[in-house]
Amino acid sequence: MELNLLALETSSSRCGVALLRAVDGRLEVSVREHEGSQEHAERLLPMANELLAASGLAPAALHAVAFGQGPGGFTGLRVACGVAQGMGLGLGIPVVPIVSHQAVAAQVETTPAGAIVVALDARMNEVYLAVYRQANISDGEISWEVLQAPLLIAAAEVVPWTAHHLPAWSARAGLPLEPVLAGDAWDAYASEMEYPGAWRRADARRPEAASVARLGRQGWLQGEAVAPELAAPLYVRDKVAFTTAERMRGEGGNPKARPSLVPSVPQPMTDADLDEVVALEAHVQAFPWTRGNFADALAAGYGAWALRREGKLAGFCVLMFAPDVAHLLVIAVAKPLHRQGLGGLLLDWCEQQARERGMEGVLLEVRPSNESAISFYKRHGYLQIGVRRGYYPAEKGGREDALVMQKRFAADGAAA
């Protein structure tokens, strides 16, 4: 099948154009590039015309235009998208948007066992992050699995976030994955993104037009091209500057990634955490554990972890390991951070600890009156298996039953 495709990539300081020609199974890709983020609008079309002229093609011979849709520099993304739309509308051809992170991942030489962690500098100590895996290679064509779509994350959180999610990605892939690191943020924030020695660093730093062209061909063949008017840049930062009113309130000139939304890894709870743990527990529970309860749990060797945000305690959990199941004794998240996924992160962590110890599942108790907690556990696959009569203390010296809920793991590690 014949295909003439022009690819545009301007999401970074590099301005690139690639012309891909496919004839009788042969692929030819020619490239023009220029370094200079302030000159994208001036350079892009002239370089495209140079490539077409050098190949002896008229613009009317093009079948599609691909462009790197980001995330990346705001102005650069608008330039590539706008030029692609203009060419598509003018020539009556479709447009193929390509995520810039995937263009970087496609430049990495690895195997299906590699989790390609693409971290691109988003400025202000923040990173645009996405993770990909080469799910299959057949007849030279790579099929891609998106382990994590692009998100905005603080640079200091990238390594612990990756370490936390790696077991789940491995379980999804059905084989142990090894991180392969790509993108320019690993250089830009080297001191904040120190990674384990077992993780491998790849040479790919920024998206290249040739990579966008090859992915654009795949997208075109798979029917992923869109009408030019539907093409749009991909933004993961909600806004790129504070409003005048926000600056007048002293909120600064540029927004930061909200720390409360940045995933982190729970750390083992120690005696030094107990003052904060007891204070948080008292704030969220009507009948809280005492400091003595937590100290006894630590002394008994129970699994106990604390989750922090910018140094402050955000949540915690305590788990007792029985011969066959793990018993979740207490879990809590600071009230200002509710409904931000931290409870799920802690619960997932407890389940991961149970699996690593060969447990069959996780058991817990919850008050029948705590409808939100019951709903939360059900969403995470927990089923009621019994009732403990008069288990909890209640107001005016009374007692309240406890619903016993359990999540069992299947033999392959998934929930049964």
One Martini backbone bead per residue (centre of mass of N, CA, C, O) as a GRO file, in nm:
protein
  416
    1MET     BB    1   0.095   0.037   0.023
    2GLU     BB    2   0.055   0.363  -0.031
    3LEU     BB    3   0.249   0.629   0.149
    4ASN     BB    4   0.218   0.981   0.233
    5LEU     BB    5   0.383   1.130   0.520
    6LEU     BB    6   0.358   1.403   0.742
    7ALA     BB    7   0.570   1.519   1.014
    8LEU     BB    8   0.517   1.695   1.332
    9GLU     BB    9   0.762   1.842   1.580
   10THR     BB   10   0.709   2.093   1.874
   11SER     BB   11   0.721   2.018   2.202
   12SER     BB   12   1.002   2.135   2.191
   13SER     BB   13   1.299   2.289   2.094
   14ARG     BB   14   1.248   2.097   1.866
   15CYS     BB   15   1.224   2.120   1.511
   16GLY     BB   16   1.026   1.881   1.318
   17VAL     BB   17   1.047   1.703   0.997
   18ALA     BB   18   0.873   1.429   0.828
   19LEU     BB   19   0.907   1.192   0.552
   20LEU     BB   20   0.687   0.933   0.461
   21ARG     BB   21   0.753   0.640   0.251
   22ALA     BB   22   0.529   0.388   0.109
   23VAL     BB   23   0.654   0.116  -0.106
   24ASP     BB   24   0.623  -0.205  -0.135
   25GLY     BB   25   0.722  -0.223   0.187
   26ARG     BB   26   0.884   0.041   0.178
   27LEU     BB   27   1.074   0.256   0.394
   28GLU     BB   28   1.094   0.620   0.396
   29VAL     BB   29   1.292   0.861   0.592
   30SER     BB   30   1.287   1.212   0.612
   31VAL     BB   31   1.476   1.498   0.761
   32ARG     BB   32   1.404   1.804   0.949
   33GLU     BB   33   1.599   2.025   1.171
   34HIS     BB   34   1.553   2.256   1.460
   35GLU     BB   35   1.702   2.471   1.699
   36GLY     BB   36   1.435   2.661   1.847
   37SER     BB   37   1.151   2.761   2.015
   38GLN     BB   38   1.110   3.060   1.867
   39GLU     BB   39   1.100   2.915   1.544
   40HIS     BB   40   0.868   2.725   1.458
   41ALA     BB   41   0.678   2.899   1.276
   42GLU     BB   42   0.910   2.967   1.065
   43ARG     BB   43   1.028   2.662   0.999
   44LEU     BB   44   0.820   2.439   0.933
   45LEU     BB   45   0.723   2.491   0.637
   46PRO     BB   46   0.997   2.511   0.492
   47MET     BB   47   1.084   2.220   0.566
   48ALA     BB   48   0.849   2.079   0.425
   49ASN     BB   49   0.913   2.188   0.141
   50GLU     BB   50   1.193   2.065   0.118
   51LEU     BB   51   1.112   1.767   0.135
   52LEU     BB   52   0.919   1.761  -0.107
   53ALA     BB   53   1.121   1.860  -0.318
   54ALA     BB   54   1.341   1.636  -0.275
   55SER     BB   55   1.116   1.402  -0.353
   56GLY     BB   56   0.905   1.508  -0.580
   57LEU     BB   57   0.661   1.623  -0.417
   58ALA     BB   58   0.346   1.712  -0.386
   59PRO     BB   59   0.113   1.800  -0.161
   60ALA     BB   60  -0.116   1.627  -0.307
   61ALA     BB   61   0.041   1.342  -0.234
   62LEU     BB   62  -0.074   1.341   0.033
   63HIS     BB   63  -0.250   1.139   0.292
   64ALA     BB   64  -0.108   1.262   0.561
   65VAL     BB   65  -0.095   1.417   0.897
   66ALA     BB   66   0.138   1.434   1.156
   67PHE     BB   67   0.143   1.502   1.520
   68GLY     BB   68   0.268   1.634   1.810
   69GLN     BB   69   0.042   1.671   2.094
   70GLY     BB   70   0.179   1.575   2.345
   71PRO     BB   71   0.309   1.692   2.595
   72GLY     BB   72   0.418   2.047   2.626
   73GLY     BB   73   0.473   2.319   2.476
   74PHE     BB   74   0.234   2.536   2.414
   75THR     BB   75   0.324   2.675   2.150
   76GLY     BB   76   0.429   2.427   1.995
   77LEU     BB   77   0.160   2.272   1.986
   78ARG     BB   78   0.004   2.486   1.824
   79VAL     BB   79   0.173   2.481   1.572
   80ALA     BB   80   0.146   2.184   1.482
   81CYS     BB   81  -0.162   2.174   1.483
   82GLY     BB   82  -0.219   2.412   1.292
   83VAL     BB   83  -0.063   2.306   1.046
   84ALA     BB   84  -0.209   2.035   1.020
   85GLN     BB   85  -0.490   2.153   0.979
   86GLY     BB   86  -0.430   2.326   0.732
   87MET     BB   87  -0.338   2.094   0.548
   88GLY     BB   88  -0.586   1.916   0.575
   89LEU     BB   89  -0.793   2.121   0.467
   90GLY     BB   90  -0.646   2.200   0.198
   91LEU     BB   91  -0.609   1.874   0.101
   92GLY     BB   92  -0.815   1.663   0.219
   93ILE     BB   93  -0.680   1.537   0.487
   94PRO     BB   94  -0.581   1.365   0.745
   95VAL     BB   95  -0.515   1.338   1.102
   96VAL     BB   96  -0.235   1.235   1.331
   97PRO     BB   97  -0.221   1.196   1.657
   98ILE     BB   98   0.078   1.213   1.875
   99VAL     BB   99   0.220   1.117   2.148
  100SER     BB  100   0.518   1.226   2.261
  101HIS     BB  101   0.594   0.990   2.452
  102GLN     BB  102   0.567   0.766   2.238
  103ALA     BB  103   0.791   0.877   2.057
  104VAL     BB  104   1.009   0.815   2.264
  105ALA     BB  105   0.956   0.512   2.312
  106ALA     BB  106   1.011   0.439   2.001
  107GLN     BB  107   1.336   0.502   2.047
  108VAL     BB  108   1.347   0.240   2.212
  109GLU     BB  109   1.548  -0.036   2.299
  110THR     BB  110   1.353  -0.329   2.361
  111THR     BB  111   1.125  -0.523   2.545
  112PRO     BB  112   0.838  -0.657   2.687
  113ALA     BB  113   1.003  -0.616   2.978
  114GLY     BB  114   0.973  -0.307   2.928
  115ALA     BB  115   0.927  -0.010   3.117
  116ILE     BB  116   0.865   0.293   2.967
  117VAL     BB  117   0.986   0.585   3.126
  118VAL     BB  118   0.854   0.897   3.045
  119ALA     BB  119   1.041   1.204   3.115
  120LEU     BB  120   0.935   1.539   3.091
  121ASP     BB  121   1.001   1.861   3.101
  122ALA     BB  122   0.777   2.107   3.285
  123ARG     BB  123   0.893   2.258   3.485
  124MET     BB  124   0.892   2.356   3.810
  125ASN     BB  125   0.963   2.061   3.915
  126GLU     BB  126   0.825   1.911   3.668
  127VAL     BB  127   0.646   1.626   3.510
  128TYR     BB  128   0.600   1.447   3.220
  129LEU     BB  129   0.425   1.132   3.244
  130ALA     BB  130   0.491   0.802   3.095
  131VAL     BB  131   0.390   0.452   3.013
  132TYR     BB  132   0.542   0.178   2.824
  133ARG     BB  133   0.481  -0.119   2.607
  134GLN     BB  134   0.598  -0.384   2.418
  135ALA     BB  135   0.368  -0.623   2.353
  136ASN     BB  136   0.440  -0.659   2.033
  137ILE     BB  137   0.624  -0.840   1.764
  138SER     BB  138   0.525  -0.819   1.412
  139ASP     BB  139   0.670  -0.780   1.123
  140GLY     BB  140   0.808  -0.515   1.266
  141GLU     BB  141   0.557  -0.459   1.445
  142ILE     BB  142   0.443  -0.252   1.707
  143SER     BB  143   0.268  -0.303   2.002
  144TRP     BB  144   0.098  -0.093   2.234
  145GLU     BB  145   0.117  -0.032   2.590
  146VAL     BB  146  -0.061   0.159   2.825
  147LEU     BB  147   0.027   0.208   3.156
  148GLN     BB  148   0.054   0.540   3.133
  149ALA     BB  149  -0.077   0.821   3.099
  150PRO     BB  150  -0.038   1.135   3.088
  151LEU     BB  151   0.118   1.330   3.353
  152LEU     BB  152   0.144   1.538   3.638
  153ILE     BB  153   0.459   1.562   3.825
  154ALA     BB  154   0.671   1.560   4.063
  155ALA     BB  155   0.997   1.494   4.050
  156ALA     BB  156   1.027   1.357   4.342
  157GLU     BB  157   0.788   1.130   4.264
  158VAL     BB  158   0.872   0.940   4.031
  159VAL     BB  159   1.021   0.698   4.162
  160PRO     BB  160   0.811   0.608   4.380
  161TRP     BB  161   0.579   0.578   4.180
  162THR     BB  162   0.706   0.359   4.005
  163ALA     BB  163   0.759   0.149   4.229
  164HIS     BB  164   0.460   0.116   4.311
  165HIS     BB  165   0.347   0.030   4.006
  166LEU     BB  166   0.517  -0.211   3.900
  167PRO     BB  167   0.358  -0.465   3.999
  168ALA     BB  168   0.097  -0.403   3.838
  169TRP     BB  169   0.225  -0.406   3.557
  170SER     BB  170   0.330  -0.696   3.575
  171ALA     BB  171   0.055  -0.829   3.616
  172ARG     BB  172  -0.065  -0.728   3.346
  173ALA     BB  173   0.171  -0.862   3.163
  174GLY     BB  174   0.279  -1.147   3.296
  175LEU     BB  175   0.560  -1.003   3.380
  176PRO     BB  176   0.856  -0.891   3.471
  177LEU     BB  177   0.939  -0.558   3.501
  178GLU     BB  178   1.168  -0.312   3.359
  179PRO     BB  179   1.294  -0.013   3.386
  180VAL     BB  180   1.296   0.237   3.121
  181LEU     BB  181   1.467   0.540   3.076
  182ALA     BB  182   1.314   0.841   2.948
  183GLY     BB  183   1.408   1.156   2.890
  184ASP     BB  184   1.502   1.486   3.009
  185ALA     BB  185   1.436   1.480   3.327
  186TRP     BB  186   1.677   1.301   3.427
  187ASP     BB  187   1.867   1.555   3.390
  188ALA     BB  188   1.715   1.807   3.510
  189TYR     BB  189   1.647   1.601   3.791
  190ALA     BB  190   1.874   1.418   3.916
  191SER     BB  191   1.857   1.471   4.233
  192GLU     BB  192   1.531   1.394   4.238
  193MET     BB  193   1.583   1.119   4.028
  194GLU     BB  194   1.693   0.882   4.183
  195TYR     BB  195   1.782   0.554   4.083
  196PRO     BB  196   1.809   0.241   4.057
  197GLY     BB  197   2.060   0.043   3.925
  198ALA     BB  198   1.857  -0.160   3.772
  199TRP     BB  199   1.785   0.069   3.610
  200ARG     BB  200   1.744   0.177   3.275
  201ARG     BB  201   1.907   0.388   3.047
  202ALA     BB  202   1.818   0.579   2.782
  203ASP     BB  203   1.880   0.792   2.502
  204ALA     BB  204   1.611   0.909   2.494
  205ARG     BB  205   1.485   1.254   2.522
  206ARG     BB  206   1.320   1.339   2.257
  207PRO     BB  207   1.106   1.397   2.029
  208GLU     BB  208   1.074   1.273   1.694
  209ALA     BB  209   0.967   1.297   1.374
  210ALA     BB  210   1.022   1.004   1.284
  211SER     BB  211   0.851   0.875   1.509
  212VAL     BB  212   0.586   1.014   1.435
  213ALA     BB  213   0.570   0.889   1.153
  214ARG     BB  214   0.557   0.587   1.230
  215LEU     BB  215   0.309   0.618   1.415
  216GLY     BB  216   0.131   0.745   1.199
  217ARG     BB  217   0.117   0.498   1.021
  218GLN     BB  218  -0.017   0.314   1.224
  219GLY     BB  219  -0.267   0.492   1.271
  220TRP     BB  220  -0.364   0.491   0.978
  221LEU     BB  221  -0.395   0.176   0.951
  222GLN     BB  222  -0.592   0.177   1.229
  223GLY     BB  223  -0.796   0.431   1.209
  224GLU     BB  224  -0.679   0.713   1.379
  225ALA     BB  225  -0.769   0.919   1.206
  226VAL     BB  226  -0.866   1.264   1.167
  227ALA     BB  227  -1.021   1.534   1.139
  228PRO     BB  228  -0.883   1.838   1.143
  229GLU     BB  229  -1.103   1.975   1.342
  230LEU     BB  230  -1.029   1.742   1.578
  231ALA     BB  231  -0.768   1.844   1.639
  232ALA     BB  232  -0.547   1.833   1.940
  233PRO     BB  233  -0.394   1.912   2.200
  234LEU     BB  234  -0.208   1.787   2.487
  235TYR     BB  235  -0.317   1.855   2.814
  236VAL     BB  236  -0.212   1.829   3.181
  237ARG     BB  237  -0.226   2.123   3.240
  238ASP     BB  238  -0.476   2.323   3.334
  239LYS     BB  239  -0.262   2.566   3.360
  240VAL     BB  240  -0.004   2.822   3.271
  241ALA     BB  241  -0.145   3.059   3.446
  242PHE     BB  242  -0.221   3.292   3.643
  243THR     BB  243  -0.432   3.507   3.729
  244THR     BB  244  -0.460   3.822   3.824
  245ALA     BB  245  -0.616   3.764   4.086
  246GLU     BB  246  -0.415   3.550   4.194
  247ARG     BB  247  -0.168   3.736   4.205
  248MET     BB  248  -0.299   3.943   4.404
  249ARG     BB  249  -0.314   3.705   4.630
  250GLY     BB  250  -0.014   3.566   4.615
  251GLU     BB  251   0.012   3.289   4.414
  252GLY     BB  252   0.170   3.378   4.172
  253GLY     BB  253   0.281   3.291   3.831
  254ASN     BB  254   0.275   2.969   3.875
  255PRO     BB  255   0.162   2.669   3.875
  256LYS     BB  256   0.128   2.374   4.063
  257ALA     BB  257   0.138   2.072   4.148
  258ARG     BB  258  -0.068   1.891   4.333
  259PRO     BB  259   0.039   1.715   4.598
  260SER     BB  260  -0.228   1.549   4.661
  261LEU     BB  261  -0.205   1.405   4.355
  262VAL     BB  262   0.067   1.272   4.426
  263PRO     BB  263   0.201   0.991   4.424
  264SER     BB  264   0.307   0.754   4.675
  265VAL     BB  265   0.502   0.582   4.924
  266PRO     BB  266   0.478   0.395   5.175
  267GLN     BB  267   0.610   0.400   5.504
  268PRO     BB  268   0.739   0.290   5.772
  269MET     BB  269   0.637   0.287   6.084
  270THR     BB  270   0.723   0.487   6.368
  271ASP     BB  271   0.763   0.638   6.667
  272ALA     BB  272   0.792   0.925   6.526
  273ASP     BB  273   0.480   0.910   6.412
  274LEU     BB  274   0.266   0.894   6.650
  275ASP     BB  275   0.164   1.180   6.697
  276GLU     BB  276   0.034   1.211   6.415
  277VAL     BB  277  -0.136   0.955   6.412
  278VAL     BB  278  -0.312   1.017   6.660
  279ALA     BB  279  -0.425   1.286   6.554
  280LEU     BB  280  -0.560   1.176   6.298
  281GLU     BB  281  -0.737   0.959   6.429
  282ALA     BB  282  -0.898   1.162   6.614
  283HIS     BB  283  -1.017   1.326   6.361
  284VAL     BB  284  -1.173   1.056   6.211
  285GLN     BB  285  -1.257   0.921   6.489
  286ALA     BB  286  -1.482   0.845   6.744
  287PHE     BB  287  -1.300   0.565   6.820
  288PRO     BB  288  -0.990   0.576   6.881
  289TRP     BB  289  -0.688   0.505   6.882
  290THR     BB  290  -0.419   0.476   7.076
  291ARG     BB  291  -0.097   0.504   7.141
  292GLY     BB  292  -0.078   0.221   7.264
  293ASN     BB  293  -0.189   0.067   7.022
  294PHE     BB  294   0.035   0.147   6.822
  295ALA     BB  295   0.279   0.056   6.990
  296ASP     BB  296   0.194  -0.242   7.005
  297ALA     BB  297   0.196  -0.296   6.700
  298LEU     BB  298   0.497  -0.243   6.661
  299ALA     BB  299   0.603  -0.447   6.877
  300ALA     BB  300   0.451  -0.698   6.723
  301GLY     BB  301   0.509  -0.658   6.398
  302TYR     BB  302   0.327  -0.506   6.240
  303GLY     BB  303   0.195  -0.369   5.963
  304ALA     BB  304   0.321  -0.029   5.916
  305TRP     BB  305   0.207   0.279   5.750
  306ALA     BB  306   0.316   0.591   5.602
  307LEU     BB  307   0.172   0.884   5.447
  308ARG     BB  308   0.320   1.153   5.258
  309ARG     BB  309   0.304   1.527   5.228
  310GLU     BB  310   0.543   1.736   5.246
  311GLY     BB  311   0.601   1.582   5.541
  312LYS     BB  312   0.303   1.516   5.585
  313LEU     BB  313   0.050   1.349   5.715
  314ALA     BB  314  -0.202   1.161   5.519
  315GLY     BB  315  -0.161   0.850   5.615
  316PHE     BB  316  -0.263   0.509   5.725
  317CYS     BB  317  -0.163   0.160   5.819
  318VAL     BB  318  -0.274  -0.162   5.965
  319LEU     BB  319  -0.126  -0.498   5.966
  320MET     BB  320  -0.215  -0.840   6.013
  321PHE     BB  321  -0.041  -1.152   6.003
  322ALA     BB  322  -0.164  -1.440   5.918
  323PRO     BB  323  -0.142  -1.752   5.793
  324ASP     BB  324  -0.371  -1.673   5.544
  325VAL     BB  325  -0.437  -1.374   5.635
  326ALA     BB  326  -0.498  -1.034   5.627
  327HIS     BB  327  -0.546  -0.781   5.886
  328LEU     BB  328  -0.726  -0.494   5.884
  329LEU     BB  329  -0.726  -0.262   6.144
  330VAL     BB  330  -0.623   0.025   6.010
  331ILE     BB  331  -0.749   0.320   5.826
  332ALA     BB  332  -0.628   0.653   5.714
  333VAL     BB  333  -0.733   0.992   5.616
  334ALA     BB  334  -0.711   1.301   5.579
  335LYS     BB  335  -0.974   1.504   5.534
  336PRO     BB  336  -0.855   1.708   5.311
  337LEU     BB  337  -0.780   1.419   5.133
  338HIS     BB  338  -1.034   1.335   5.042
  339ARG     BB  339  -1.109   1.209   4.729
  340GLN     BB  340  -0.781   1.136   4.608
  341GLY     BB  341  -0.688   0.812   4.635
  342LEU     BB  342  -0.541   0.730   4.911
  343GLY     BB  343  -0.705   0.492   5.013
  344GLY     BB  344  -0.649   0.311   4.768
  345LEU     BB  345  -0.343   0.311   4.794
  346LEU     BB  346  -0.334   0.176   5.076
  347LEU     BB  347  -0.496  -0.077   5.005
  348ASP     BB  348  -0.311  -0.176   4.780
  349TRP     BB  349  -0.066  -0.204   4.962
  350CYS     BB  350  -0.181  -0.423   5.149
  351GLU     BB  351  -0.228  -0.632   4.925
  352GLN     BB  352   0.065  -0.650   4.835
  353GLN     BB  353   0.178  -0.752   5.106
  354ALA     BB  354   0.009  -1.011   5.113
  355ARG     BB  355   0.107  -1.138   4.851
  356GLU     BB  356   0.417  -1.145   4.922
  357ARG     BB  357   0.326  -1.354   5.176
  358GLY     BB  358   0.100  -1.564   5.062
  359MET     BB  359  -0.176  -1.471   5.084
  360GLU     BB  360  -0.535  -1.507   5.029
  361GLY     BB  361  -0.602  -1.223   5.182
  362VAL     BB  362  -0.835  -0.972   5.310
  363LEU     BB  363  -0.936  -0.856   5.634
  364LEU     BB  364  -1.233  -0.684   5.780
  365GLU     BB  365  -1.381  -0.414   5.964
  366VAL     BB  366  -1.718  -0.254   5.978
  367ARG     BB  367  -1.946  -0.026   6.016
  368PRO     BB  368  -2.278  -0.005   5.930
  369SER     BB  369  -2.281   0.321   5.953
  370ASN     BB  370  -2.036   0.318   5.734
  371GLU     BB  371  -2.121   0.363   5.420
  372SER     BB  372  -1.869   0.476   5.274
  373ALA     BB  373  -1.678   0.241   5.348
  374ILE     BB  374  -1.838   0.013   5.225
  375SER     BB  375  -1.832   0.123   4.938
  376PHE     BB  376  -1.526   0.129   4.910
  377TYR     BB  377  -1.475  -0.178   4.947
  378LYS     BB  378  -1.655  -0.277   4.718
  379ARG     BB  379  -1.496  -0.134   4.489
  380HIS     BB  380  -1.237  -0.328   4.589
  381GLY     BB  381  -1.371  -0.636   4.628
  382TYR     BB  382  -1.545  -0.654   4.885
  383LEU     BB  383  -1.701  -0.900   5.102
  384GLN     BB  384  -1.950  -1.017   5.290
  385ILE     BB  385  -1.907  -1.285   5.565
  386GLY     BB  386  -2.010  -1.124   5.833
  387VAL     BB  387  -2.083  -1.090   6.198
  388ARG     BB  388  -2.003  -0.880   6.479
  389ARG     BB  389  -2.124  -0.866   6.784
  390GLY     BB  390  -2.057  -0.591   6.963
  391TYR     BB  391  -1.764  -0.478   6.869
  392TYR     BB  392  -1.829  -0.176   6.900
  393PRO     BB  393  -1.821   0.119   7.024
  394ALA     BB  394  -2.065   0.349   7.154
  395GLU     BB  395  -2.286   0.553   7.239
  396LYS     BB  396  -2.371   0.549   7.568
  397GLY     BB  397  -2.226   0.255   7.606
  398GLY     BB  398  -2.258   0.113   7.358
  399ARG     BB  399  -2.303  -0.113   7.074
  400GLU     BB  400  -2.154  -0.230   6.761
  401ASP     BB  401  -2.145  -0.379   6.492
  402ALA     BB  402  -1.961  -0.593   6.255
  403LEU     BB  403  -1.851  -0.607   5.939
  404VAL     BB  404  -1.733  -0.873   5.748
  405MET     BB  405  -1.461  -0.842   5.519
  406GLN     BB  406  -1.347  -0.979   5.193
  407LYS     BB  407  -1.042  -1.047   4.998
  408ARG     BB  408  -0.964  -1.264   4.746
  409PHE     BB  409  -0.708  -1.445   4.592
  410ALA     BB  410  -0.601  -1.560   4.322
  411ALA     BB  411  -0.358  -1.758   4.192
  412ASP     BB  412  -0.263  -1.505   3.989
  413GLY     BB  413  -0.333  -1.236   4.194
  414ALA     BB  414  -0.615  -1.193   4.166
  415ALA     BB  415  -0.931  -1.137   4.224
  416ALA     BB  416  -1.201  -1.361   4.334
   0.00000   0.00000   0.00000
